[in-house]
GROMACS .gro file of C-alpha atoms in nm:
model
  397
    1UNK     CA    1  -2.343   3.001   5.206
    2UNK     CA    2  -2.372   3.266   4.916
    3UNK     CA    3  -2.369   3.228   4.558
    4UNK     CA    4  -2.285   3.472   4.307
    5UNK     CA    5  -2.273   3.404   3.943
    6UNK     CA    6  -2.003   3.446   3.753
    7UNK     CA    7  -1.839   3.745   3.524
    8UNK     CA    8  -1.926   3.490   3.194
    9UNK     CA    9  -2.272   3.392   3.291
   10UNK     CA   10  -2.361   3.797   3.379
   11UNK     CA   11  -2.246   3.854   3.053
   12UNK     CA   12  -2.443   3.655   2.867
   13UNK     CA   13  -2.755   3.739   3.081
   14UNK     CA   14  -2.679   4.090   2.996
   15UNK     CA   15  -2.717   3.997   2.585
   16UNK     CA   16  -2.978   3.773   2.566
   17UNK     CA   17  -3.148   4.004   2.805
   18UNK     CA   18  -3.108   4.287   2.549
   19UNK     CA   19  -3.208   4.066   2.256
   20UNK     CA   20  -3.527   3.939   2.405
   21UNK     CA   21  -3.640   4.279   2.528
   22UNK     CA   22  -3.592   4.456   2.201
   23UNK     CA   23  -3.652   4.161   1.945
   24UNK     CA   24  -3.870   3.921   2.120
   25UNK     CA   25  -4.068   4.082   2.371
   26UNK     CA   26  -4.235   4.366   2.130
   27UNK     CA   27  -4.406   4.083   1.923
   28UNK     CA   28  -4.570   3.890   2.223
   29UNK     CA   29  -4.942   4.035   2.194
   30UNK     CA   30  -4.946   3.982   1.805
   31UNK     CA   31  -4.842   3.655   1.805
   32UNK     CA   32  -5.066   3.558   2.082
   33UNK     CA   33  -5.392   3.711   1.840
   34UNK     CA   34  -5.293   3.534   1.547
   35UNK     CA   35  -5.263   3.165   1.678
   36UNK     CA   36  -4.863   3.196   1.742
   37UNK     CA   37  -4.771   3.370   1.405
   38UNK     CA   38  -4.569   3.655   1.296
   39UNK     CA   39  -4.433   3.752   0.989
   40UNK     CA   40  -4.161   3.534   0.815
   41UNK     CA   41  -3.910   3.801   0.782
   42UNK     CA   42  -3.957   3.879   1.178
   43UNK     CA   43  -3.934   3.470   1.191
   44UNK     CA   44  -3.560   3.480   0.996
   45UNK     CA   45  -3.430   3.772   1.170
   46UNK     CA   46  -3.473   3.662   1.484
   47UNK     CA   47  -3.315   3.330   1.374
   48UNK     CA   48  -3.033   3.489   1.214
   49UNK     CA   49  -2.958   3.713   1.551
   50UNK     CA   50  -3.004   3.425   1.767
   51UNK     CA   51  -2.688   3.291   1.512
   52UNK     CA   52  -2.518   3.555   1.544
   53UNK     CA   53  -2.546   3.552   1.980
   54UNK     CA   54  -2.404   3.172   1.912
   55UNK     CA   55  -2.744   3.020   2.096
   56UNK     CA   56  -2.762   2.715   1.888
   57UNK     CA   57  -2.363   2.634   1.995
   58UNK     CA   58  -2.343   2.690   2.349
   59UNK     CA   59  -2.342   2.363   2.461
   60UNK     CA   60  -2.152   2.219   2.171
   61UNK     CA   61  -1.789   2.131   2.177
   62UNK     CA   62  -1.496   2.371   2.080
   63UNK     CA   63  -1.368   2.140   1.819
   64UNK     CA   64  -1.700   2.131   1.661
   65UNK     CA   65  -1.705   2.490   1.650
   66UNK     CA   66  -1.917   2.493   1.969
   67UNK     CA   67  -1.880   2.742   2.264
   68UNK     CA   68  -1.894   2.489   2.557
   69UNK     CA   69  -2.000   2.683   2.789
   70UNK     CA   70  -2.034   2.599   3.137
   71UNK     CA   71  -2.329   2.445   3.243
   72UNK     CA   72  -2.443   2.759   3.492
   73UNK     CA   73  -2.414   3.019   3.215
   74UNK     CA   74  -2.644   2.843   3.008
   75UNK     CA   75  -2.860   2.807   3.284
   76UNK     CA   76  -2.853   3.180   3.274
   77UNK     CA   77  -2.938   3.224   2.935
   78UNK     CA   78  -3.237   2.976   2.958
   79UNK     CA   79  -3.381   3.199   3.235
   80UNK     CA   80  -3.358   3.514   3.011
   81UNK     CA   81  -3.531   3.339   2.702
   82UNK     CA   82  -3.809   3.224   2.993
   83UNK     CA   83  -3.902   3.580   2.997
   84UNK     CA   84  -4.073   3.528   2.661
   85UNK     CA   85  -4.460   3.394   2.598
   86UNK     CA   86  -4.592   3.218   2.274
   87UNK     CA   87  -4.280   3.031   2.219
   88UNK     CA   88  -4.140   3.355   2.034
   89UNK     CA   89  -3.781   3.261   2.251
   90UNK     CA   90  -3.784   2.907   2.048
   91UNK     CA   91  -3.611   3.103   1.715
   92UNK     CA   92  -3.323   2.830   1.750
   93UNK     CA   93  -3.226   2.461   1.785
   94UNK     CA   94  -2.950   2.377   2.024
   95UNK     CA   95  -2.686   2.086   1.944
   96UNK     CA   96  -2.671   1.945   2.269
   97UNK     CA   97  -2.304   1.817   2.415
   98UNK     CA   98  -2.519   1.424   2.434
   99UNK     CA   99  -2.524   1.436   2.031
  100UNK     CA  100  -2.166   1.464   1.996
  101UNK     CA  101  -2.134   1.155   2.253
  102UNK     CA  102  -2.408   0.953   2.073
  103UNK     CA  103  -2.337   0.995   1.725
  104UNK     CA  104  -2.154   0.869   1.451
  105UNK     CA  105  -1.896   1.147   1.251
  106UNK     CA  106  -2.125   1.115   0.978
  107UNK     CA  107  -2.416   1.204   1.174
  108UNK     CA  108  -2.278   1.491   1.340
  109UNK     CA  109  -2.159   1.603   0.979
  110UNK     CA  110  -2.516   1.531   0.818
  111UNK     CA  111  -2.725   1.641   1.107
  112UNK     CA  112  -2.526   1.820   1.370
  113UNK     CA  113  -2.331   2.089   1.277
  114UNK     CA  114  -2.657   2.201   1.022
  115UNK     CA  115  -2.848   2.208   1.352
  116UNK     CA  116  -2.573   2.440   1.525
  117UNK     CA  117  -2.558   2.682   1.161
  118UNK     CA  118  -2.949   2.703   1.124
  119UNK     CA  119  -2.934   2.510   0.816
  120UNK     CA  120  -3.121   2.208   0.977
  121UNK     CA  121  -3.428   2.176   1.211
  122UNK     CA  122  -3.502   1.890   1.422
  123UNK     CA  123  -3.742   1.779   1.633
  124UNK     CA  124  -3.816   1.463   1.898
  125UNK     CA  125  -4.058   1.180   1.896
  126UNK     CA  126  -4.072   0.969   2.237
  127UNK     CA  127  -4.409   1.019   2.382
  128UNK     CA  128  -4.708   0.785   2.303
  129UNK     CA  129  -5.068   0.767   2.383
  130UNK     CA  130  -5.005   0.488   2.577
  131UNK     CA  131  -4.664   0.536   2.714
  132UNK     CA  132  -4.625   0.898   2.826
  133UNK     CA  133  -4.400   0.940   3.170
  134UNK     CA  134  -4.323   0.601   3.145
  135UNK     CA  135  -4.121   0.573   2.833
  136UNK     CA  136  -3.985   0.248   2.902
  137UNK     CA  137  -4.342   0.077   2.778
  138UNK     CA  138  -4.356   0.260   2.390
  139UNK     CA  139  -4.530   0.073   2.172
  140UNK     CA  140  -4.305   0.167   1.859
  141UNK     CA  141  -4.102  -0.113   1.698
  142UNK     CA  142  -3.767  -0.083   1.481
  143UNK     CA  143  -3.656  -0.409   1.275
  144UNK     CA  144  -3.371  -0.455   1.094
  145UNK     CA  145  -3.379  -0.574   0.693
  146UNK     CA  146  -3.053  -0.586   0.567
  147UNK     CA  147  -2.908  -0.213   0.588
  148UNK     CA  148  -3.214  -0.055   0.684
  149UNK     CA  149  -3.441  -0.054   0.986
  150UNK     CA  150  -3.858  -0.038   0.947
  151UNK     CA  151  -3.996   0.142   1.227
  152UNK     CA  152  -4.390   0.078   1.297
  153UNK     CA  153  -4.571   0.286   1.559
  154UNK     CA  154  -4.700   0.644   1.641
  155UNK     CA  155  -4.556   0.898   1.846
  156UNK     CA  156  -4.779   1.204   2.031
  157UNK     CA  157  -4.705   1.573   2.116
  158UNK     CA  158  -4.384   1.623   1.862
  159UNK     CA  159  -4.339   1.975   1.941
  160UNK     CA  160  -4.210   2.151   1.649
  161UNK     CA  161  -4.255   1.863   1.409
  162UNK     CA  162  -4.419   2.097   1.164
  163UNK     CA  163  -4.122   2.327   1.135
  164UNK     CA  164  -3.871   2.028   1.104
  165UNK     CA  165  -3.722   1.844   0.847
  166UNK     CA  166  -3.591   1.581   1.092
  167UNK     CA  167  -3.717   1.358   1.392
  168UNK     CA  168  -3.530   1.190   1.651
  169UNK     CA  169  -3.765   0.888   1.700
  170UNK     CA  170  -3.730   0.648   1.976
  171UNK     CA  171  -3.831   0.292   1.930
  172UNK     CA  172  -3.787  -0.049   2.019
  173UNK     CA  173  -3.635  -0.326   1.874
  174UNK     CA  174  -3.775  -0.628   1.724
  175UNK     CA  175  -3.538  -0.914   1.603
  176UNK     CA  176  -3.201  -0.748   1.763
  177UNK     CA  177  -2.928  -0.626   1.533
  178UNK     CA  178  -2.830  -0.965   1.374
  179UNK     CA  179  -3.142  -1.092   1.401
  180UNK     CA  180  -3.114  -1.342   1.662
  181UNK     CA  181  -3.355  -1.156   1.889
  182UNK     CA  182  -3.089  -1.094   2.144
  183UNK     CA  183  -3.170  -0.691   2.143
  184UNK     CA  184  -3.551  -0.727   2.147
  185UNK     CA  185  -3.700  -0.484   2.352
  186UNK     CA  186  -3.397  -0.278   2.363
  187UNK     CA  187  -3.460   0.127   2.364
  188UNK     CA  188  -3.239   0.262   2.004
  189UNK     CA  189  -3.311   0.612   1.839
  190UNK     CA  190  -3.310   0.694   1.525
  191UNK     CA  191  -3.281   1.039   1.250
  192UNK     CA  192  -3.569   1.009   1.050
  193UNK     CA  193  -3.595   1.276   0.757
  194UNK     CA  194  -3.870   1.428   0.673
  195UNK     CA  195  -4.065   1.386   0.440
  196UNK     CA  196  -4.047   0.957   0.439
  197UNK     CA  197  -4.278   0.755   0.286
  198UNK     CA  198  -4.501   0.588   0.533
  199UNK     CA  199  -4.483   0.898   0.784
  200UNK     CA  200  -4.792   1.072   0.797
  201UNK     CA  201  -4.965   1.311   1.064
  202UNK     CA  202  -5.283   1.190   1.203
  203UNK     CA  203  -5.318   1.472   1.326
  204UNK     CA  204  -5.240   1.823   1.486
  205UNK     CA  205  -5.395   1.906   1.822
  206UNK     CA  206  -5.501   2.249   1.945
  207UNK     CA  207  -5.317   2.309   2.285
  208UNK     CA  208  -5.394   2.561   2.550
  209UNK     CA  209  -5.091   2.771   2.422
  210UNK     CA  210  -5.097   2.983   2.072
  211UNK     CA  211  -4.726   2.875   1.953
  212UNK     CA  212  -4.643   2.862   1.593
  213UNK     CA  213  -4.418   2.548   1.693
  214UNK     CA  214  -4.713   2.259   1.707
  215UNK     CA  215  -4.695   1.902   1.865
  216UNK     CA  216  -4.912   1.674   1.602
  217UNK     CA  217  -4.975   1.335   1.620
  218UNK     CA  218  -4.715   1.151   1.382
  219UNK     CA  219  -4.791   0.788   1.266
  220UNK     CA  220  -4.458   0.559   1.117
  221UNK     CA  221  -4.582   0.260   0.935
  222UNK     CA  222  -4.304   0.068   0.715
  223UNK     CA  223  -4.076   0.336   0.748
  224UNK     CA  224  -3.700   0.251   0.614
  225UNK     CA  225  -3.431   0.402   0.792
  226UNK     CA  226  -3.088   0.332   0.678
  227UNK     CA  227  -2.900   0.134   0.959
  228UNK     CA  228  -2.640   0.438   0.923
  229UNK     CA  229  -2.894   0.692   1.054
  230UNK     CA  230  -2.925   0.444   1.408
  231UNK     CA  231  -2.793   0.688   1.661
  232UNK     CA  232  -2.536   0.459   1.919
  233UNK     CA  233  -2.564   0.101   1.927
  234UNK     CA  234  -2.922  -0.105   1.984
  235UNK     CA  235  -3.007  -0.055   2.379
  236UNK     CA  236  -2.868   0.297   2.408
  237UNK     CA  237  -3.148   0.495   2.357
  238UNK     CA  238  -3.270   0.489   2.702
  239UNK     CA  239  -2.943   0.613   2.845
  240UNK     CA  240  -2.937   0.919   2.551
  241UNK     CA  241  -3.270   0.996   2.623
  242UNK     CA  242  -3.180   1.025   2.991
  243UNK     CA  243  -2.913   1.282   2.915
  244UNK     CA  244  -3.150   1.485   2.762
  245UNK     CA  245  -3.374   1.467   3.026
  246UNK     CA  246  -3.126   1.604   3.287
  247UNK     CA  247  -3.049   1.865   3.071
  248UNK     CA  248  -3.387   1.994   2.975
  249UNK     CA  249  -3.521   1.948   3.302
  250UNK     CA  250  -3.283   2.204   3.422
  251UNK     CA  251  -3.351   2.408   3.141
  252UNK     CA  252  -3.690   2.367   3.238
  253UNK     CA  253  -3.630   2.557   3.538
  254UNK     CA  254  -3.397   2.831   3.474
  255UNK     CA  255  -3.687   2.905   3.230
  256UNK     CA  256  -3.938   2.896   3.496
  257UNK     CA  257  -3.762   3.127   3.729
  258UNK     CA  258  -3.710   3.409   3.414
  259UNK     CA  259  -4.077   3.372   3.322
  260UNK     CA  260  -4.159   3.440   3.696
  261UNK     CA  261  -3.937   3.739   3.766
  262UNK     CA  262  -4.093   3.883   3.443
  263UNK     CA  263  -4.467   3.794   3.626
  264UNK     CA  264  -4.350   3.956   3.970
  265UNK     CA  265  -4.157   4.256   3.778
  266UNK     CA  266  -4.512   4.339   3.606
  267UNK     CA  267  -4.753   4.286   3.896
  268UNK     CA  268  -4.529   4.527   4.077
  269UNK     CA  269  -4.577   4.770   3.848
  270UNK     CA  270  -4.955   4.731   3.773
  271UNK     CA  271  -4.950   4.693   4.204
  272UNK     CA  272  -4.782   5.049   4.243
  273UNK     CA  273  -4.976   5.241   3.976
  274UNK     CA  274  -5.327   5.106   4.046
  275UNK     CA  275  -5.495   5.335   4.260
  276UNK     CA  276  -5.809   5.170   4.479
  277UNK     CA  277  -5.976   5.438   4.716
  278UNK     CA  278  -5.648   5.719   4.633
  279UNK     CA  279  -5.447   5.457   4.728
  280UNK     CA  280  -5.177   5.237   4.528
  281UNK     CA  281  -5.294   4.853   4.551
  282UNK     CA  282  -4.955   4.823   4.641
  283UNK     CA  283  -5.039   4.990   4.989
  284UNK     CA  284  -5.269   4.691   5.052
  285UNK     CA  285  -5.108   4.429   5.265
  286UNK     CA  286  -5.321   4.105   5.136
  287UNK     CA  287  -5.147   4.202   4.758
  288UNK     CA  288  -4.818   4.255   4.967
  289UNK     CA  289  -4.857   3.923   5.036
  290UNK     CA  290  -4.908   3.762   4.706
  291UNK     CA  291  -4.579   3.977   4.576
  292UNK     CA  292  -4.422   3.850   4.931
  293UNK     CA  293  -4.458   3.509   4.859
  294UNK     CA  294  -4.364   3.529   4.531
  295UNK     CA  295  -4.057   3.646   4.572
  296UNK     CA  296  -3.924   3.422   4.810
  297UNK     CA  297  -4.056   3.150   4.622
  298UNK     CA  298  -3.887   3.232   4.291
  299UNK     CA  299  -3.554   3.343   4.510
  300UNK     CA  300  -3.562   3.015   4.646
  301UNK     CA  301  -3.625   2.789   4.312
  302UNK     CA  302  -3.310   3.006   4.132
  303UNK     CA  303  -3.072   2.951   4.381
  304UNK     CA  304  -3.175   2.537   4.368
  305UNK     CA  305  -3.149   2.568   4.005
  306UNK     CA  306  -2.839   2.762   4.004
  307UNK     CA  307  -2.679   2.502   4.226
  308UNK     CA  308  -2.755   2.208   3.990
  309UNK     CA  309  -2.569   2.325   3.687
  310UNK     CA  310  -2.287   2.464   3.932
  311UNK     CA  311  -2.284   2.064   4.051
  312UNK     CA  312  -2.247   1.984   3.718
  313UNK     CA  313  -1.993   2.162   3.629
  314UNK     CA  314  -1.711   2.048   3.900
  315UNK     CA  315  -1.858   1.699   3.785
  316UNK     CA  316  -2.064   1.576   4.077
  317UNK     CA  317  -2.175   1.182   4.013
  318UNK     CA  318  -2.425   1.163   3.707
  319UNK     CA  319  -2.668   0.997   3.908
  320UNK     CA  320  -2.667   1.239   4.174
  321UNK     CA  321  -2.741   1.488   3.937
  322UNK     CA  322  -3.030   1.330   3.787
  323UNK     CA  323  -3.169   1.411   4.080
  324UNK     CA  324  -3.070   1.754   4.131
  325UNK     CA  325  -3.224   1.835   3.818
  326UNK     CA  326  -3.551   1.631   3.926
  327UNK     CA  327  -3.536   1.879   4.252
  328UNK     CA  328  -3.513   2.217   4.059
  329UNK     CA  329  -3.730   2.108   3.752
  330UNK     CA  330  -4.013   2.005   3.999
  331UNK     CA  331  -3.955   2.332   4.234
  332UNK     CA  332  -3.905   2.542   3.949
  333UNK     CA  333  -4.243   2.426   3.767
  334UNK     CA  334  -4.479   2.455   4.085
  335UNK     CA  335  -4.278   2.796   4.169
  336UNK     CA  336  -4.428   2.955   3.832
  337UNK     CA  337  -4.769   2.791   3.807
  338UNK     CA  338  -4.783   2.993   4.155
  339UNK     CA  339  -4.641   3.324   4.087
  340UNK     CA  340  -4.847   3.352   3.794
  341UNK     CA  341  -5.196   3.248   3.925
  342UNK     CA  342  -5.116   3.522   4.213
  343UNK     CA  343  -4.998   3.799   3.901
  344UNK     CA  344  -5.336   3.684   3.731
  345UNK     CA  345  -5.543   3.810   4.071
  346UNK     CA  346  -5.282   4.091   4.110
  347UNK     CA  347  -5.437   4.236   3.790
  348UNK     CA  348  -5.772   4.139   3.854
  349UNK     CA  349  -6.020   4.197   3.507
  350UNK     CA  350  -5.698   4.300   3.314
  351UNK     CA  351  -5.542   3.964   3.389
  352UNK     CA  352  -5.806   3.777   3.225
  353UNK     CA  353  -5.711   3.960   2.896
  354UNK     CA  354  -5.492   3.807   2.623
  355UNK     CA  355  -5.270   4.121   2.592
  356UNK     CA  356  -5.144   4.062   2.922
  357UNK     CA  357  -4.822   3.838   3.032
  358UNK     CA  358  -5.009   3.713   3.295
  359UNK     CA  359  -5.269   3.560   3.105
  360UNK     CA  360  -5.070   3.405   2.857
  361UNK     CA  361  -4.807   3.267   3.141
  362UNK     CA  362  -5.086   3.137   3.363
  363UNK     CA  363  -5.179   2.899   3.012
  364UNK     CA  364  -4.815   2.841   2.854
  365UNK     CA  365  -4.667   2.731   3.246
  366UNK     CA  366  -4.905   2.474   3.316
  367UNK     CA  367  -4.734   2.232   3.099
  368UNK     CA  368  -4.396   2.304   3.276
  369UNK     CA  369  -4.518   2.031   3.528
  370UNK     CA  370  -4.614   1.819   3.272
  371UNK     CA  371  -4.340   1.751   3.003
  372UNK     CA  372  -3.986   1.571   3.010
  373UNK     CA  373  -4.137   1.412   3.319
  374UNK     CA  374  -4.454   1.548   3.500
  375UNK     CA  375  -4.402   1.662   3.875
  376UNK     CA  376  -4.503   1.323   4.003
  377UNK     CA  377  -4.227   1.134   3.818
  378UNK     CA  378  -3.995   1.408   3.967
  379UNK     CA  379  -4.108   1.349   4.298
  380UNK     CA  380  -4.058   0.953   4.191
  381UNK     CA  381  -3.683   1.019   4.131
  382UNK     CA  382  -3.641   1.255   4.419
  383UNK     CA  383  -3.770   0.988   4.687
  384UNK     CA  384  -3.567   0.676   4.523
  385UNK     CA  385  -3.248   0.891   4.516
  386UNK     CA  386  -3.309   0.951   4.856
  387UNK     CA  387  -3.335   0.576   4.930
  388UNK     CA  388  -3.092   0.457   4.740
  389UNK     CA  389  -2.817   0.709   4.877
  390UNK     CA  390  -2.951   0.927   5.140
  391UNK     CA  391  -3.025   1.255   5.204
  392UNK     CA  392  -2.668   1.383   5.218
  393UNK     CA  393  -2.606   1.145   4.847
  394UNK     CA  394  -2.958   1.322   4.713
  395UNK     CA  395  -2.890   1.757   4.793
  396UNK     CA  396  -2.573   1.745   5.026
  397UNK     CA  397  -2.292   1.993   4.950
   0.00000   0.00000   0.00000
């Protein structure tokens, strides 16, 4: 079996490549030294050239004046923006093909198509201090009064909430849509914009990563929603959430795999010009092995990753592909965390340093195994796919 990517998806790879070497890549070090920051005007023109690639529509439809691309070439531009540290690839928000499905022609108008034009920024709150990978037991409440909802609860680890002016919240609700009670306990989501009275932040967390995009602590009490800013119907918000699990998780990887080739690509480098004894490290067949390793490892979690969005794009079963993303997310992850704890020994001393990629990657990939499902809930979906519908049903061709 071979696989070759197609003449769209090069093509793309060849321009975000090009705009992440020249405009992303140079302001790495002096973002990591000043907590994730760089100028504003740096901030707005890579925003505006990330608008002017189309980054924010690639996955939205033509008649929304999306690109819809196919599932693999976005896969391939994920991988290039992976290359990145500090978050300094996150210079857009993506209106996501589930959005369009989910919401109401108002909402796309109102929240949507701003999101695809830069205009709008929004971010997601679904994970709790109590309810983390499993998200069926949040704590958060939504009950209807009249032609509002009042959402109650707090939500952890918004990433980007303090650059957004809108959260996706997901809650549950109390009293069901006409009150009866027959939709208690039913998953909905909601557009919350910011700022609302009775939305605060508790607080804002230092991570292990030095992003400008943070994930504080948000706390909803007695916030009013109107009803017309409920995204689907009460008792969808489980199955929207799973769509953008799927995708992210294979986002997740393609990521992985461009942050890694980056990580091999540099220890190479250091490998062949460090001279120990006369001779290049490279000589030595112990850091031949790391490098080795490495790149069969990384070769191996591409093509798996690869696969997945080709399988979704001739339309293989949704439920089958839930766990093809599980497979490449969870290979993907582990891959990286790997390759870059090797590039970190690779550069001995130097790798220790800040200025280097492999320092920062060895920090910012760690939570690749953690978020939109940690590798154990992976391996959770992996192994009841498998008894639910085989092995051939889970990975067959």
């Amino acid at each position: 079996m071979s696989f070759t990517l197609p003449d769209s998806a090069r093509d793309w790879q060849d321009k975000v490549r090009r705009f992440v070497e020249a405009e992303l890549i140079p302001w790495e070090e002096r973002a990591e030294l000043a907590g994730g920051e760089i100028p504003a005007e740096v901030v707005a023109r890579h925003e505006r050239l990330a608008l002017e690639l189309g980054l924010p529509r690639i996955d939205a439809p033509r008649h929304h004046g999306g690109l819809q691309l196919p599932l693999l070439d976005q896969v391939a531009i994920a991988e290039q923006t992976g290359r990145v540290t500090n978050a300094l690839a996150w210079c857009y928000g993506e209106a996501q093909s589930w959005m369009f499905e989910a919401c109401s022609p108002d909402q796309v108008d109102r929240f949507i198509l701003p999101l695809m034009r830069g205009e709008r920024h929004i971010c997601t709150a679904v994970t709790e201090e109590g309810a983390g990978s499993d998200v069926d037991d949040i704590a958060t409440t939504a009950r209807r009064d009249g032609d509002h909802y009042v959402i109650d609860g707090e939500k952890w680890h918004v990433t980007s909430a303090n650059l957004a002016d809108t959260v996706i919240v997901q809650a549950k609700v109390r009293g069901g849509e006409s009150g009866g009670g027959h939709a208690d306990g039913m998953h909905v989501l909601f557009f919350v914009e910011m700022p609302a009275q009775g939305l605060s932040t508790v607080r804002s967390p230092a991570y292990t990563h030095s992003y400008r995009h943070h994930h504080p602590i948000l706390r909803f009490d007695g916030v009013r929603v109107p009803a017309a800013n409920r995204i689907g119907a009460e008792g969808q918000g489980m199955g929207f959430i799973h769509a953008w699990f799927r995708r992210e998780r294979l986002m997740i990887a393609a990521r992985c795999c461009g942050a890694a080739d980056r990580l091999i690509e540099a220890a190479t480098a250091f490998a062949a010009e460090r001279k120990i004894g006369g001779e290049p490290m490279a000589r030595f067949q112990l850091v031949q092995a790391m490098l080795a390793d490495s790149v069969a490892e990384l070769h191996a979690a591409r093509l798996v990753t690869y696969e997945a969005a080709d399988a979704h794009d001739r339309g293989l079963d949704v439920k089958a592909l839930h766990a093809r993303c599980s497979v490449a997310k969870l290979l993907a992850s582990e891959m990286a965390g790997r390759v870059a704890d090797r590039a970190v020994q690779i550069f001995g001393g130097r790798g220790y340093m800040r200025e280097n990629v492999a320092e920062r990657f060895n920090r910012e990939l760690r939570v690749d195994r953690i978020w939109e499902g940690t590798s154990e809930i992976q391996r959770l979906i992996i192994a009841g796919a498998l008894l639910k519908r085989g092995l051939k049903g889970t990975i067959g061709l």
